[in-house]
DNA sequence: TATGAATGAGCTTTCATTCAT
DNA sequence: TATGAATGAAAGCTCATTCAT
């Protein structure tokens, strides 16, 4: 059996184990057994538990980003910004629902174990946030050549949107009968009007 | 030194250690040393690592809920719904910024280690979500006697709002110079218009 | 409460705990709690776990020897040897049945933990064996001025008799409906004819 | 070194350590060191202290039963009952003298630590008692077609005989110069006449 | 390429014992 | 006389990692 295939099998087992038990509770014994190979082979290919976990984070992060990009790519250019955002969100919810263990690795496990894992997953998150920032920013500039909101506002909004999406992903996975489309619709309902207002320069302010 | 005081010292040390390293990586040795006591004393008072962690989750969860309630209580009744939400969010961001380790325990660590911890923190989250649901629901019913959106919509929105808030808490903590008020304002800008639209029965829909 | 009484309470608790759990598994915490006093008081009175256990062995050993002696004393002198043995055995079985924890301490626990405990209980056993040896020996010499069996034979027989009695004590305690008298009768049936033969100089021999 | 060999080495060390110190006082560290391996290897092969102790009880119990059976087998059929009993007793005393630690595990240690150990050793004892019961019972029925003593009598006698043998095993081990044959002869002298009487329907009775 | 055999280091937990009051 | 507070030391067990083959 070729090395590349074996490696993927090991990482499948690792993602499942890490996703369900967490980094510390997952044991290399368990991963090796689930992968159907001996432990020394895991070390031969992946070097250490730390490197194995890092590889998992990278693979799952890249897959998620790719899924979102592909979802948007399908409608890009000829469609308005809200449709692009909708496409991205739908792809996001569909992917996380289909890969719950991978999503757990990214969202839950990798962020709770300090460096270098948190940094690794932060890169993935930054990619997604930048992607959303671009989408929102482009739409905003397009609609209002002299926007009143700056980069930090946009970043904060993208952060909030991504955060809301991440949270909804957990909610959708745990609530039976909530589909990716429904989750995406909930988020669009929640977000789009607010984003529209902001792009139009209207803000909510604590002063009455 | 009286038992009650020592117990709080131990829990302070435990929250800090669990919050920074995670449940598994935190060792009772480390916690005891940080608390300035011997390990057997920690066991004498808190019984086990599991019970200690549970006690931390409960204490930090109760403190967060109390902070939010107190923040809203200050403006309750004489103020409209958006002001109440604003007050709650500000209190939330202020509290999480002041207690980053406690927030890490609740948001990151407790949710990644299965039962009984996940259930414990879920109760805290449910309290907050219910609180927000009430606020949104009351505002919605007030504005529109016959609302077109049902309970599940409201729950989904509250989920998204709480999720966005949780995510922004991380962002605010990690980004220097972002205050609790600023984070709350970002979220209000993001959320309020959307909620207003929804309460008015206007929805975003994928169909053009 | 006078010291002597407290001390007996502690030893009662200790005998019960040691008897049921064994020396190592019994904890001073448990004993103190069962005795209704604080742990330091146990140490103040009994000094250490080792001394406490030794004191238990001595007390229970002395009580058993006294019970057997008293049983025989009641019939001594005016009765033949078999009646005396019967009285002693009955007293032995009655006492062990009434004090199962004390018996467990002597028979099971003290003998399995090396010096100085084994030596302590060996003294009690030696007293009983010597007592039985006297009884058998006197009867034998009385019946046959020139016995063909020497001291070592008598010691071996006493050993076997005491061993059989100890073993039957366990059996009688664990088998519902077996009384002290029944156990004693079983042993007399088993032993007396053999002893009689030996006193008469008749032996069983492997040679045909 | 192959696993099966290492396992026996570990069990040898365990029997020695358990036999001399008792279950609780024996530490896995000590056993591992005596076996010349690291502690994790002991756990890898034997799983836990409890399972290791159970394995020791089983191995030593099986060896003892086999020794007695083999001893009797050598004379079976062509010999009368007393010769068979004699052969069994001799084998028993020889085996316990040659394996004092194993005998200590069975007779002392395993019986003082509750379930599941007591049950485990009870099975071995039941095998031996059943064996002796058969021997006595067969001899009795052969001699007296209508015996006056029932099953419980026979069981009690077998119990007393086995108990006496067990006790003598300790005595023989601790008394220099007492051979297996001598111990067996003492017990036969003690027991055979009594058994003969009982088989003949003659009993000792407390009434004069 | 692949593995059976093996371990150093570290973890949670318990317990006999003491001190200050 | 009596105890609440506290700990040094050690035990059972697990795990990431390596080596000889």
CSV table of C-alpha atoms in Angstrom, one decimal, chain C residues 20-22 24-25 78-80 82-83 86 107-109 111-114 125 152-153 155-157 159-164 166-168 171 175-179 182 184-195 197-198 202-208, chain D residues 20-22 24-25 78-80 82-83 86 107-109 111-113 125 152-153 155-157 159-164 166-168 170-171 175-179 182 184-195 197-198 202-208:
chain,number,residue,atom,x,y,z
C,20,UNK,CA,-13.3,-6.5,57.6
C,21,UNK,CA,-10.7,-4.7,55.4
C,22,UNK,CA,-7.3,-5.9,56.5
C,24,UNK,CA,-3.4,-2.0,54.9
C,25,UNK,CA,-6.8,-1.3,53.5
C,78,UNK,CA,-14.3,-33.8,88.2
C,79,UNK,CA,-14.6,-34.5,84.5
C,80,UNK,CA,-12.7,-36.9,82.1
C,82,UNK,CA,-12.8,-35.8,76.5
C,83,UNK,CA,-15.4,-33.7,78.3
C,86,UNK,CA,-15.4,-30.8,74.4
C,107,UNK,CA,-6.8,-15.7,62.2
C,108,UNK,CA,-6.7,-13.8,58.9
C,109,UNK,CA,-5.3,-10.4,59.1
C,111,UNK,CA,-0.9,-13.6,60.2
C,112,UNK,CA,-0.5,-12.1,56.8
C,113,UNK,CA,1.5,-9.0,57.6
C,114,UNK,CA,4.8,-10.2,58.9
C,125,UNK,CA,-1.9,-19.6,69.2
C,152,UNK,CA,6.7,-33.9,69.1
C,153,UNK,CA,3.9,-36.3,68.3
C,155,UNK,CA,2.6,-31.2,69.5
C,156,UNK,CA,1.8,-32.2,66.0
C,157,UNK,CA,-1.5,-33.6,67.1
C,159,UNK,CA,-1.4,-28.5,66.0
C,160,UNK,CA,-3.6,-30.5,63.8
C,161,UNK,CA,-6.5,-30.3,66.3
C,162,UNK,CA,-6.1,-26.5,66.7
C,163,UNK,CA,-5.8,-26.1,62.9
C,164,UNK,CA,-8.9,-28.2,62.3
C,166,UNK,CA,-9.6,-22.9,63.2
C,167,UNK,CA,-10.7,-24.1,59.9
C,168,UNK,CA,-14.1,-25.3,61.2
C,171,UNK,CA,-16.8,-23.0,58.0
C,175,UNK,CA,-22.4,-21.9,56.8
C,176,UNK,CA,-25.9,-20.8,58.0
C,177,UNK,CA,-27.4,-23.1,60.6
C,178,UNK,CA,-24.2,-24.6,61.9
C,179,UNK,CA,-24.0,-23.9,65.6
C,182,UNK,CA,-22.4,-28.8,66.0
C,184,UNK,CA,-17.5,-29.0,68.2
C,185,UNK,CA,-19.3,-32.3,67.8
C,186,UNK,CA,-18.0,-32.6,64.2
C,187,UNK,CA,-14.5,-32.1,65.4
C,188,UNK,CA,-14.8,-34.5,68.4
C,189,UNK,CA,-16.1,-37.1,66.1
C,190,UNK,CA,-13.2,-36.6,63.8
C,191,UNK,CA,-10.5,-36.4,66.5
C,192,UNK,CA,-11.4,-38.4,69.5
C,193,UNK,CA,-11.1,-41.9,68.2
C,194,UNK,CA,-7.8,-41.1,66.6
C,195,UNK,CA,-6.5,-39.6,69.7
C,197,UNK,CA,-5.9,-45.0,69.4
C,198,UNK,CA,-2.7,-43.0,69.6
C,202,UNK,CA,-1.9,-47.9,67.9
C,203,UNK,CA,-0.8,-46.0,64.9
C,204,UNK,CA,-1.6,-45.8,61.3
C,205,UNK,CA,1.4,-46.6,59.1
C,206,UNK,CA,2.0,-46.4,55.4
C,207,UNK,CA,3.5,-49.9,55.4
C,208,UNK,CA,0.7,-52.3,54.7
D,20,UNK,CA,5.7,-12.4,51.5
D,21,UNK,CA,4.1,-9.0,51.9
D,22,UNK,CA,0.5,-9.4,51.2
D,24,UNK,CA,-1.8,-4.4,49.6
D,25,UNK,CA,1.8,-4.1,50.9
D,78,UNK,CA,-5.3,-51.0,43.0
D,79,UNK,CA,-5.0,-49.4,46.4
D,80,UNK,CA,-7.4,-49.1,49.4
D,82,UNK,CA,-6.4,-45.0,53.2
D,83,UNK,CA,-3.4,-45.4,50.9
D,86,UNK,CA,-2.0,-40.9,52.3
D,107,UNK,CA,-3.8,-19.8,52.1
D,108,UNK,CA,-3.1,-16.4,53.7
D,109,UNK,CA,-3.2,-13.6,51.2
D,111,UNK,CA,-8.5,-15.2,51.6
D,112,UNK,CA,-8.0,-11.9,53.4
D,113,UNK,CA,-8.9,-9.5,50.6
D,125,UNK,CA,-10.3,-25.2,48.1
D,152,UNK,CA,-23.3,-32.7,55.7
D,153,UNK,CA,-21.3,-34.9,58.1
D,155,UNK,CA,-18.6,-32.3,54.2
D,156,UNK,CA,-17.8,-31.2,57.8
D,157,UNK,CA,-15.3,-34.0,58.1
D,159,UNK,CA,-13.6,-29.6,55.9
D,160,UNK,CA,-11.9,-30.5,59.1
D,161,UNK,CA,-9.4,-32.7,57.4
D,162,UNK,CA,-8.5,-30.1,54.8
D,163,UNK,CA,-8.3,-27.5,57.5
D,164,UNK,CA,-6.1,-29.6,59.6
D,166,UNK,CA,-3.7,-26.6,55.8
D,167,UNK,CA,-2.7,-25.8,59.3
D,168,UNK,CA,-0.1,-28.6,59.4
D,170,UNK,CA,2.2,-24.0,58.1
D,171,UNK,CA,3.5,-25.9,61.0
D,175,UNK,CA,9.3,-26.3,62.1
D,176,UNK,CA,12.8,-27.4,60.9
D,177,UNK,CA,13.1,-31.1,60.3
D,178,UNK,CA,9.5,-31.9,59.7
D,179,UNK,CA,9.2,-33.6,56.4
D,182,UNK,CA,6.0,-36.9,58.7
D,184,UNK,CA,1.2,-36.7,56.4
D,185,UNK,CA,1.7,-39.4,59.0
D,186,UNK,CA,0.7,-37.2,61.8
D,187,UNK,CA,-2.5,-36.3,60.1
D,188,UNK,CA,-3.3,-39.9,59.1
D,189,UNK,CA,-2.7,-40.9,62.7
D,190,UNK,CA,-5.0,-38.2,63.9
D,191,UNK,CA,-7.7,-38.7,61.3
D,192,UNK,CA,-7.9,-42.3,60.2
D,193,UNK,CA,-9.2,-43.9,63.3
D,194,UNK,CA,-11.8,-41.2,63.7
D,195,UNK,CA,-12.9,-41.6,60.1
D,197,UNK,CA,-15.3,-45.1,63.6
D,198,UNK,CA,-17.6,-42.8,61.8
D,202,UNK,CA,-19.8,-45.0,66.0
D,203,UNK,CA,-19.9,-41.5,67.2
D,204,UNK,CA,-18.6,-39.5,70.0
D,205,UNK,CA,-21.4,-37.8,71.9
D,206,UNK,CA,-21.3,-35.2,74.7
D,207,UNK,CA,-23.8,-37.2,76.7
D,208,UNK,CA,-22.0,-39.6,78.9
